[in-house]
Short mmCIF file of C-alpha atoms in Angstrom, two decimals:
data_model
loop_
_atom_site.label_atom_id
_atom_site.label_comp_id
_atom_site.label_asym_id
_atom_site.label_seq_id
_atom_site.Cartn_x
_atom_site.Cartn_y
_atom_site.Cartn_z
CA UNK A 110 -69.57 66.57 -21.90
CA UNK A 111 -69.62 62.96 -21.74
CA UNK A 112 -66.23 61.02 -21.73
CA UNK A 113 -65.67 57.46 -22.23
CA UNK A 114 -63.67 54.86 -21.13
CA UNK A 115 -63.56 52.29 -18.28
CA UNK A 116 -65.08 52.97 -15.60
CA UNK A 117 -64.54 49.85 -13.59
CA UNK A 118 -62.29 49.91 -10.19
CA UNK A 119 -59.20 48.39 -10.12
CA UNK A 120 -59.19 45.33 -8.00
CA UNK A 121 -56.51 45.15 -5.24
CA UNK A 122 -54.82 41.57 -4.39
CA UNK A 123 -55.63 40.11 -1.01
CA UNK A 124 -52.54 39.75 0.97
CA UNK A 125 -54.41 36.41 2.53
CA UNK A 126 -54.77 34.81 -0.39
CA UNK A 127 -51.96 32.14 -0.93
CA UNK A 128 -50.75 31.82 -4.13
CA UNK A 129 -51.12 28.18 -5.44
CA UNK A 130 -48.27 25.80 -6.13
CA UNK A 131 -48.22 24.25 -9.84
CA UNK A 132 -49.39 20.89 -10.31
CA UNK A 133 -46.89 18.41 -10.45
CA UNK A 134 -47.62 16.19 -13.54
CA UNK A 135 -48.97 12.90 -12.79
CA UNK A 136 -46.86 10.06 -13.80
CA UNK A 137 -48.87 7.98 -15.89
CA UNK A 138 -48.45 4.15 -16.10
CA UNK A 139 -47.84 4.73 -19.80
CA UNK A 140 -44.95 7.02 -18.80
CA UNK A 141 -43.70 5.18 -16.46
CA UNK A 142 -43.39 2.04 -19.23
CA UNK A 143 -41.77 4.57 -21.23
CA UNK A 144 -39.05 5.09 -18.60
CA UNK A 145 -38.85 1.69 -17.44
CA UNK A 146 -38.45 0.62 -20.84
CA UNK A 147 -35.23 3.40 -21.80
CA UNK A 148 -33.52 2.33 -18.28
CA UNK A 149 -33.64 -1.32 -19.62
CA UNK A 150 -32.34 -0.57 -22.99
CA UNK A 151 -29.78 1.39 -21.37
CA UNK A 152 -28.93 -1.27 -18.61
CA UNK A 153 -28.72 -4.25 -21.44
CA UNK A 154 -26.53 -1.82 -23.76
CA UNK A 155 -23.95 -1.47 -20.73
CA UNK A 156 -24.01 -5.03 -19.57
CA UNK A 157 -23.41 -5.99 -23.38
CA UNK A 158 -21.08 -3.63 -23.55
CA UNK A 159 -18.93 -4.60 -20.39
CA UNK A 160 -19.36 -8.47 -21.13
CA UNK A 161 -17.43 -7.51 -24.75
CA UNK A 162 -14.80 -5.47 -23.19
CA UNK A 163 -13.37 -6.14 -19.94
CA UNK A 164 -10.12 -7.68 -21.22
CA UNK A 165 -9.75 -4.15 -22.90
CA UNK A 166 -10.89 -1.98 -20.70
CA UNK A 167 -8.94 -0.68 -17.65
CA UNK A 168 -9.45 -2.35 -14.46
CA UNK A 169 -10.74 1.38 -12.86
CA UNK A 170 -12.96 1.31 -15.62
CA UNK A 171 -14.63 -1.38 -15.57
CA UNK A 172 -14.76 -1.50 -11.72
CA UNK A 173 -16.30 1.88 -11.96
CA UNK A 174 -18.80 0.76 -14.75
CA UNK A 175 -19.84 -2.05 -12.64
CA UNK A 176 -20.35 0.35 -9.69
CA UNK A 177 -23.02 2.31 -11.69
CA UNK A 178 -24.74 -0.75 -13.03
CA UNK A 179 -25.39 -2.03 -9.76
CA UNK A 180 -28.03 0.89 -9.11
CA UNK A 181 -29.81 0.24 -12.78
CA UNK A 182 -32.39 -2.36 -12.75
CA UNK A 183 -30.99 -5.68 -13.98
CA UNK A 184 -31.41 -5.57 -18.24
CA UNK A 185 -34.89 -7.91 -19.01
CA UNK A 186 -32.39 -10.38 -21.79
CA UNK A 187 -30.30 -12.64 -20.02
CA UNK A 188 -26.82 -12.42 -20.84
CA UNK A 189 -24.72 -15.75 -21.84
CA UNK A 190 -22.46 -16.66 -18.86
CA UNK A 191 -18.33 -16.76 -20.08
CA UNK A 192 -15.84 -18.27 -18.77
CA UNK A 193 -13.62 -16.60 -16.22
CA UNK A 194 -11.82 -13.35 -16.66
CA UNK A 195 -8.61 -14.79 -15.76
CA UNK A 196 -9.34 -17.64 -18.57
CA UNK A 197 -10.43 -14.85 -20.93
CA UNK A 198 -7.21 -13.08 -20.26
CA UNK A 199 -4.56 -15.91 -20.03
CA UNK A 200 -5.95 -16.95 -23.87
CA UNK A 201 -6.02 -13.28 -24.98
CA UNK A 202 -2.66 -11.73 -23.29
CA UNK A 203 -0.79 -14.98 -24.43
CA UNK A 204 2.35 -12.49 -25.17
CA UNK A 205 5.15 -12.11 -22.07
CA UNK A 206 5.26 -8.55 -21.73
CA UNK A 207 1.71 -7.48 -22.82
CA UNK A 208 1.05 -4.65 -20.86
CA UNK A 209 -2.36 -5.90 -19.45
CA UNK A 210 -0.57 -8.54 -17.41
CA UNK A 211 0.95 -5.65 -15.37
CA UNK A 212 -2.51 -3.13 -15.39
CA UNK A 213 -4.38 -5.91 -14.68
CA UNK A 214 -2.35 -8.09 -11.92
CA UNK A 215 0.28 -5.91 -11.07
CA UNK A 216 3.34 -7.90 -12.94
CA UNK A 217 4.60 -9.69 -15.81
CA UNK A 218 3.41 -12.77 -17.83
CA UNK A 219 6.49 -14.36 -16.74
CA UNK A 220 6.99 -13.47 -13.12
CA UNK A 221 2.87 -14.34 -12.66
CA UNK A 222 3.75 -17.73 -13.51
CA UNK A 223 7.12 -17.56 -11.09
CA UNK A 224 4.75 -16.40 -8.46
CA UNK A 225 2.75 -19.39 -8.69
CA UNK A 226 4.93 -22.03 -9.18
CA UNK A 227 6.45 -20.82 -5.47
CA UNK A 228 3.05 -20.76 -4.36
CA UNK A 229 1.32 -23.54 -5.97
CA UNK A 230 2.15 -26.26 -3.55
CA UNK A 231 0.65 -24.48 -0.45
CA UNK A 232 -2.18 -23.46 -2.72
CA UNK A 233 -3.22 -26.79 -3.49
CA UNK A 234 -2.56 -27.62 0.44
CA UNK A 235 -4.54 -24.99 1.63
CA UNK A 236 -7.56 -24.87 -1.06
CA UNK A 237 -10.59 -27.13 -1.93
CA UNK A 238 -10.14 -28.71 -5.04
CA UNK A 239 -12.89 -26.46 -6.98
CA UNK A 240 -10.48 -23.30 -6.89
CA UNK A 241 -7.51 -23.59 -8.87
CA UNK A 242 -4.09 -22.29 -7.80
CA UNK A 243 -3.56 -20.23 -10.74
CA UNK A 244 -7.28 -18.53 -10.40
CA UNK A 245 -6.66 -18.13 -6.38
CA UNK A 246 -3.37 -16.05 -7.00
CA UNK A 247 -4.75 -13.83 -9.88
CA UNK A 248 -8.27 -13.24 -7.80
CA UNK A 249 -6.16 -12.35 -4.94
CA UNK A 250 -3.62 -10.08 -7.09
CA UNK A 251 -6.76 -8.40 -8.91
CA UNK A 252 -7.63 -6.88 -5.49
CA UNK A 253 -4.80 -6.56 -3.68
CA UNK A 254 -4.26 -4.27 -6.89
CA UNK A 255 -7.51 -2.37 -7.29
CA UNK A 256 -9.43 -2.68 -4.18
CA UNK A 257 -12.00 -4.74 -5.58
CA UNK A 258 -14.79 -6.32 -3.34
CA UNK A 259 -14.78 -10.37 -2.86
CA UNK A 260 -18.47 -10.45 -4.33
CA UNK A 261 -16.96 -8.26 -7.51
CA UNK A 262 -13.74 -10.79 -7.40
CA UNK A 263 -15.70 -13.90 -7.27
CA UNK A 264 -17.92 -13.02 -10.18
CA UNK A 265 -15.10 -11.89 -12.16
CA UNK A 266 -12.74 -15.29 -11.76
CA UNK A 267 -15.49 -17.45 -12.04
CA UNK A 268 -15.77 -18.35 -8.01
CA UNK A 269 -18.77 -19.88 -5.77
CA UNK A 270 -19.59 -17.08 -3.73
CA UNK A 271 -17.88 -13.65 -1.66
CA UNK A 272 -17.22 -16.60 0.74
CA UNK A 273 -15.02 -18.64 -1.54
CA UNK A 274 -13.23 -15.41 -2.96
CA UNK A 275 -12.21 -14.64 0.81
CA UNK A 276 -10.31 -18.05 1.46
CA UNK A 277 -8.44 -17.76 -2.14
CA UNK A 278 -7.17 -13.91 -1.00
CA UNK A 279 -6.47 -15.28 2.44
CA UNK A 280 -4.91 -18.59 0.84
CA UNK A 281 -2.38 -17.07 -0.74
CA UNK A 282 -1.44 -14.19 1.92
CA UNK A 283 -0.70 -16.90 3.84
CA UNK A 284 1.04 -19.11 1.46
CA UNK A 285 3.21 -15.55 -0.17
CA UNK A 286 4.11 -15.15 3.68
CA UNK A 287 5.49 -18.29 4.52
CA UNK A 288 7.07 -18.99 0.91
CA UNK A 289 8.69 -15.97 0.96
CA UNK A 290 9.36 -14.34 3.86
CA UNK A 291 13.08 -14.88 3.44
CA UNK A 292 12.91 -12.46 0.98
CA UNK A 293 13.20 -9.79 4.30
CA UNK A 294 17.01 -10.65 3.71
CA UNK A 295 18.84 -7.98 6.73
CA UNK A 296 20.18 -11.29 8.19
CA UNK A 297 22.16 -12.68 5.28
CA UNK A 298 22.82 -9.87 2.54
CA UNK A 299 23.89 -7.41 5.22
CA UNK A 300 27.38 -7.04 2.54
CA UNK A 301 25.04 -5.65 -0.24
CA UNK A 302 23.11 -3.85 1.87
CA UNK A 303 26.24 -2.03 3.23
CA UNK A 304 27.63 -1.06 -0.63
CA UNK A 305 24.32 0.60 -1.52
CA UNK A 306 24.56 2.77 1.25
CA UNK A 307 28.38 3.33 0.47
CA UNK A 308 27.04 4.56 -2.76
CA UNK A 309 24.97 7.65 -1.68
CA UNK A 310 27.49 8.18 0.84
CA UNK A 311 26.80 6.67 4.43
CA UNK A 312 29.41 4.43 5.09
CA UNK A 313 28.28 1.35 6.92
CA UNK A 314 24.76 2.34 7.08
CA UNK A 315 22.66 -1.19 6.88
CA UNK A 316 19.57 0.22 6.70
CA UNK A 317 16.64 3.03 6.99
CA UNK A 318 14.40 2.54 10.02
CA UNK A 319 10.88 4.80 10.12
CA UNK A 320 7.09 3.88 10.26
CA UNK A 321 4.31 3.92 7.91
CA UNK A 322 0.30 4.51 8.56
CA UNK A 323 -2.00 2.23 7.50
CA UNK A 324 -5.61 3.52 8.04
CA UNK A 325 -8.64 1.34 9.51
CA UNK A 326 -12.21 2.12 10.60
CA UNK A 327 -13.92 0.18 13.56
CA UNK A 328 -14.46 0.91 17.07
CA UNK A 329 -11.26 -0.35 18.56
CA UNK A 330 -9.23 2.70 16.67
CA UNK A 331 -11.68 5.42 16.25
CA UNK A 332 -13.03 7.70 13.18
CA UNK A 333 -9.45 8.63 12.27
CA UNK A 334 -7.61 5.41 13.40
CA UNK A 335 -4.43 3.37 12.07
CA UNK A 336 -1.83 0.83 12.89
CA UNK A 337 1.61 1.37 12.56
CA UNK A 338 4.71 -0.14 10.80
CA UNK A 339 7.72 -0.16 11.88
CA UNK A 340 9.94 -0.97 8.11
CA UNK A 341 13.67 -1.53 7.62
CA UNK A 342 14.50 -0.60 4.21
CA UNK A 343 17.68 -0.35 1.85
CA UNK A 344 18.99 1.95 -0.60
CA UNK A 345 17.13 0.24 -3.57
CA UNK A 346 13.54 0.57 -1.61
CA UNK A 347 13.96 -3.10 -0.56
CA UNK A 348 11.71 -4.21 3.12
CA UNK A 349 14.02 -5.85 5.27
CA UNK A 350 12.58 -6.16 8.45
CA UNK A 351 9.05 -5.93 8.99
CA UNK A 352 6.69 -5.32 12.32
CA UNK A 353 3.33 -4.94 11.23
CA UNK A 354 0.02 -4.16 13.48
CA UNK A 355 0.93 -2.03 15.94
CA UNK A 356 -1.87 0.50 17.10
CA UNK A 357 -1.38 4.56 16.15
CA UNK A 358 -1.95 5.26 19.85
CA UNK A 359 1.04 3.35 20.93
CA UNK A 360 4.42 5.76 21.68
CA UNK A 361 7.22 4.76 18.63
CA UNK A 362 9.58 3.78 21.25
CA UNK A 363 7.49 1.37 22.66
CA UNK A 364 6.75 -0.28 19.77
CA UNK A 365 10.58 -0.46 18.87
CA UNK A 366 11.59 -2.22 22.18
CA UNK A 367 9.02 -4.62 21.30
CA UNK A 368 10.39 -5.48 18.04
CA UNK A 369 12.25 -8.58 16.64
CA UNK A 370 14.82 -6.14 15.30
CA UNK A 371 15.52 -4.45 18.72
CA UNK A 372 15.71 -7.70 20.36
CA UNK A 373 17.59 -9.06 17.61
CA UNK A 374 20.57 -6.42 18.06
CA UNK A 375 20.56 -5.95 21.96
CA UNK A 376 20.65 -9.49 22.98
CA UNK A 377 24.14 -10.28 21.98
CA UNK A 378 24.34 -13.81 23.16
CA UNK A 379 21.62 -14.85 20.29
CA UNK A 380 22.64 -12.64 17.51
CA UNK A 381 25.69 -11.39 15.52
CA UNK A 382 23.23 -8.51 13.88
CA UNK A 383 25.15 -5.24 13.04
CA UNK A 384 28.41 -6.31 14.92
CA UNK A 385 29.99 -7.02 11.45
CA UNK A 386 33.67 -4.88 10.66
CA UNK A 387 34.11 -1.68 11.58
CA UNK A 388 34.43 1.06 8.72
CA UNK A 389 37.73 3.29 8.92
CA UNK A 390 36.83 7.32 8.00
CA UNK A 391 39.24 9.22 6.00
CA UNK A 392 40.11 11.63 9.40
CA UNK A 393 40.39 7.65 11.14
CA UNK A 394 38.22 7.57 13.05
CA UNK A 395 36.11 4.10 12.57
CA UNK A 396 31.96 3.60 12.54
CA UNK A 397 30.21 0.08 13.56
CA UNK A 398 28.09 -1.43 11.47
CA UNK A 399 24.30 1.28 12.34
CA UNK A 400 21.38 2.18 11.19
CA UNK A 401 19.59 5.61 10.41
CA UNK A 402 16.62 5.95 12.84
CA UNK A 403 13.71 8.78 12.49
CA UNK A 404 13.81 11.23 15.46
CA UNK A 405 11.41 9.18 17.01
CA UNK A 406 13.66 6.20 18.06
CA UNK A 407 16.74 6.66 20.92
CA UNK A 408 20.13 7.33 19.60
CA UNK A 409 21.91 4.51 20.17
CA UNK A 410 25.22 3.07 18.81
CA UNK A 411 23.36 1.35 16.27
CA UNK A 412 20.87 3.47 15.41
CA UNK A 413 21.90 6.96 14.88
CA UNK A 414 18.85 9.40 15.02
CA UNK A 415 19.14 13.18 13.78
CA UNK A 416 20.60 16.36 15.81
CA UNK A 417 17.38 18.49 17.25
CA UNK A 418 17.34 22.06 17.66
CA UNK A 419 18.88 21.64 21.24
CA UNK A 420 22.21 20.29 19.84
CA UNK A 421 25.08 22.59 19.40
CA UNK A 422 24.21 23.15 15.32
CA UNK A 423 27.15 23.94 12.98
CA UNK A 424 27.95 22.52 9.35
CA UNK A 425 28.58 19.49 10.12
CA UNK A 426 25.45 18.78 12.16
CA UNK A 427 23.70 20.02 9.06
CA UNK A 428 25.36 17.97 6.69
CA UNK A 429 24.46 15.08 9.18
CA UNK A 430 21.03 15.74 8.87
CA UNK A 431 20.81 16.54 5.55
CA UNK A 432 22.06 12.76 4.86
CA UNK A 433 19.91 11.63 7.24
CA UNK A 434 16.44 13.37 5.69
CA UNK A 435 17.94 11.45 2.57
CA UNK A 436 18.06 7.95 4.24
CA UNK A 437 14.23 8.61 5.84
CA UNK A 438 12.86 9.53 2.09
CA UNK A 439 14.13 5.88 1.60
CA UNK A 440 11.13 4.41 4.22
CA UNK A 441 8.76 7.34 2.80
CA UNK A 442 8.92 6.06 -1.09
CA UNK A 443 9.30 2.25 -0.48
CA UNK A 444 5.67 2.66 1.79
CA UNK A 445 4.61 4.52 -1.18
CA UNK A 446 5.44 2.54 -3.79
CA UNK A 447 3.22 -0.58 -1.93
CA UNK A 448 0.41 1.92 -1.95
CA UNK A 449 0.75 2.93 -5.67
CA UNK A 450 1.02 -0.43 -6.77
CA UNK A 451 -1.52 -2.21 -4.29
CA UNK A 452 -4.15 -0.05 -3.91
CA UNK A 453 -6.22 -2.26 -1.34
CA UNK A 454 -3.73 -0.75 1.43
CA UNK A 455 -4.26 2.59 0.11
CA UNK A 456 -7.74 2.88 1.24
CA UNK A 457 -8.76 2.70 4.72
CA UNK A 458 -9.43 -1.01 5.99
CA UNK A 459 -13.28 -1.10 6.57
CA UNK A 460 -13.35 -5.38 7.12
CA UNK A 461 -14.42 -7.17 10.79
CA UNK A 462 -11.51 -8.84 10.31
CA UNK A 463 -8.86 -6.65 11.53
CA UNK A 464 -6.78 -8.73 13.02
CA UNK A 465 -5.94 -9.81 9.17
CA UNK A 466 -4.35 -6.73 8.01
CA UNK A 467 -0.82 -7.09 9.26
CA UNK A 468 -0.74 -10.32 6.92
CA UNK A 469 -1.84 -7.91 4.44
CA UNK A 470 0.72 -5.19 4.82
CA UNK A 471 3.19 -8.00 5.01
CA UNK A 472 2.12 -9.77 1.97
CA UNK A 473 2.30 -6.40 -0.13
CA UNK A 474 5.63 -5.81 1.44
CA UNK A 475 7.07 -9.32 0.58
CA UNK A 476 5.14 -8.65 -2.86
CA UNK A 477 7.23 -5.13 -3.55
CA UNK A 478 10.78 -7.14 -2.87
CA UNK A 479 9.65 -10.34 -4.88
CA UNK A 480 9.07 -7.48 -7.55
CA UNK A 481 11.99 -5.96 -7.47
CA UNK A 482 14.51 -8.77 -7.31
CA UNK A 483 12.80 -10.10 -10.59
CA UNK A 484 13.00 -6.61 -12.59
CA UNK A 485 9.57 -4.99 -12.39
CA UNK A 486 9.18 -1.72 -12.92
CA UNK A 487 8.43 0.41 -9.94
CA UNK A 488 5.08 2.44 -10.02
CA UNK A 489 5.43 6.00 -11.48
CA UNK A 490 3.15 7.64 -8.87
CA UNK A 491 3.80 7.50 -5.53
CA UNK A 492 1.16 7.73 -2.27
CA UNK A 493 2.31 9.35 0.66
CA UNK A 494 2.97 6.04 3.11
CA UNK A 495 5.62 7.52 6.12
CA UNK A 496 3.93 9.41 8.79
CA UNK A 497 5.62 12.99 8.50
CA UNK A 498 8.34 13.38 11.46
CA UNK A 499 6.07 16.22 12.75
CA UNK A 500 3.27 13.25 13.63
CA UNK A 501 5.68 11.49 14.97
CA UNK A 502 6.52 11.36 19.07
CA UNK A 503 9.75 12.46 19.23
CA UNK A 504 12.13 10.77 21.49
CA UNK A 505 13.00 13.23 24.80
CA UNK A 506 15.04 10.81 26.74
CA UNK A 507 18.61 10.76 27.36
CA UNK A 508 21.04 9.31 23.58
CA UNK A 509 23.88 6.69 24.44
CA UNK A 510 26.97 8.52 24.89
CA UNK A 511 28.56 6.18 22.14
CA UNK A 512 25.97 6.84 20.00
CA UNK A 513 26.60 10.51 20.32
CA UNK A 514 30.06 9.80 19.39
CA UNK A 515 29.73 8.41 16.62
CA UNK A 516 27.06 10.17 15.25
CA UNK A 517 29.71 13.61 15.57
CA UNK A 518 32.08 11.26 14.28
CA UNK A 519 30.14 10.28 11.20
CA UNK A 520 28.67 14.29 10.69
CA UNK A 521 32.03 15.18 10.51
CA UNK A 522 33.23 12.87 7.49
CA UNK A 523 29.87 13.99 5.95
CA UNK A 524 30.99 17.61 6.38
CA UNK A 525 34.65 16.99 5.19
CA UNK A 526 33.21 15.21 2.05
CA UNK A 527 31.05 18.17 1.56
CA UNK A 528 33.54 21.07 1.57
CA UNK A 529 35.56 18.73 -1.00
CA UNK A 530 32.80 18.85 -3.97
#
């Protein structure tokens, strides 16, 4: 019988044979028009788009916008020129407290122009005659607040080059430093100083003394460097002393020997610092004039430093401490608050010119008092700007005998006011 069907072999795959890889599609010059063509349309939409709205937008955003134009191909229709941002703005924000004075610069309509009327003189002094004062202080605001590059700056405010944005920024650190310095005001407001204290209950405490970390890349400090500083604050988050500069690898104690504080206090025969009246406890016993130091500084008598784990610990050593964790938060939020509000010291420093940030720091310091003695708000977020006491070296020598005693003196009113509540 015959049957039907195929009779062929099946065929069985050579495992030499290598399988071929699809063809990529060639990208025609027509196609590549095409694409050229959308990127432009796209490029001109966001550059018209950005020259139409930067007085509304948020500085992040349009900083951030600019950022991803930079890798499109510049749009084929050339864009009219305008006038500066900061001439844009000043005719568009004409009211005092419109809120894009602060978003943009960092303060009020009316404190901007207090600001420059200190600063004008040594503006004019200091600058050529092509960059106004009043365009050299908000260029130098605008990145001190957001970070901004000098080239971004300069095109922005209507300057020469990156070149000429650099000397307005450094123009007016220099000319906020020496104008205002004396707003660092430990050596004649020690009175106020001492009633905020009084008020969260240290009794002739004149001030908060701890560091903050200020990262930097380059060489000199490593992958992970910083430079310290060494901040006096009060109870309202006010700087009042400053020592800016000083490199992370440096022991805390050294740097404090070294500072004008230190030297101010110890040499008695120049200074009357912190030698002011004596405060009478309720148990009377009476406390100099001292200062709360982190656990990284000597206890001294005018700088009384936390109880360690070594110390005989009973309530009142605790309630010392937990006054003194209070008075430390103060240096922790006041380094913070620069950060929040200038956001330039928030990043890590990546200029040549190093030797330039401690003007910096200072200038953002002098900026946060200025700010505060003329009512503006403090920032709502806060960056973390005091090194963390575990970071810190912690001093292993020997406290001053007097310092001990007063310390016990003071931990003991602290734990007497407790056990009242």
């Amino acid at each position: 019988m015959a049957t039907t069907g195929d009779t062929s072999k099946p065929t069985t795959p050579n495992p030499t044979t290598k399988k071929r890889k699809p063809r990529k599609p060639k990208l025609t010059t027509a196609t590549a028009q095409h694409v050229i063509s959308i990127l432009n349309t796209a490029s001109s939409a966001a550059y018209s788009f950005l020259s139409q709205n930067d007085l509304y937008l948020l500085p992040s955003q349009s900083l951030q916008l600019e950022s991803l134009l930079s890798s499109l191909p510049p749009p084929s229709s050339q864009f009219p020129l305008q006038p500066s941002l900061f001439n844009r703005f000043v005719s568009s924000a004409t009211l005092d407290f419109d809120q894009r004075w602060v978003q943009f610069f960092r303060l009020s309509r009316p404190n901007f122009y207090r600001l420059l009327s200190l600063l004008s003189p040594s503006l004019v002094f200091f600058l050529p005659s092509t960059i106004l004062p009043e365009t050299a202080l908000a260029s130098a605001l605008f990145r001190l607040a957001h970070g901004a590059c000098y080239k971004t700056v300069a095109r922005k405010f209507g300057l020469d080059s990156s070149e000429a944005s650099c000397l307005a920024f450094y123009s007016v650190c220099k000319a906020v430093n020496d104008k205002l310095g004396d707003l660092f005001e430990f050596r004649r407001d020690l009175e106020r100083i001492v009633v905020g204290f009084g008020w969260i209950s240290l009794p002739n405490c004149c001030g908060a003394l701890g560091f903050g970390r200020f990262g930097v890349d380059g060489e000199v400090f490593g992958r992970n460097g910083s430079i310290l500083v060494q901040a006096l604050v009060d109870s309202e988050g006010r700087f009042l002393d400053i020592s800016a500069g000083w490199p992370s690898s440096m022991e805390p104690v050294a740097i404090f020997r070294q500072t004008r504080l230190y030297l101010g206090v110890e040499d008695s025969r120049e200074s009357e610092l912190l030698k002011g009246p004596t405060y009478m406890l309720s148990d009377g016993c009476s406390i100099p004039q001292y200062v709360m130091g982190d656990s990284c500084f000597p206890l001294l008598p005018w700088l009384l430093t936390p109880y360690s784990e070594q110390d005989s610990f009973g309530s009142a050593e605790r309630e010392f401490n937990v006054a003194h964790s209070r008075a430390m938060k103060l240096v922790s939020t006041a380094f913070g608050r620069v950060k929040a509000r200038w956001q330039l010291l928030a990043r890590r420093w990546k200029e040549d010119s190093l030797e330039f940030l401690p003007f910096v720091i200072v200038m953002g310091c002098v900026l946060h008092n200025f700010l505060i003695k003329w009512g503006e708000p403090l920032p709502e977020e806060s960056v973390g700007g005091c090194l963390k006491e575990e970071e810190l070296l912690v001093f292993e020598g020997e406290g001053d005998e007097t310092g001990q005693t007063i310390r016990d003196a003071l931990a003991q009113h602290l734990s007497l006011a407790s056990m009242r509540k």
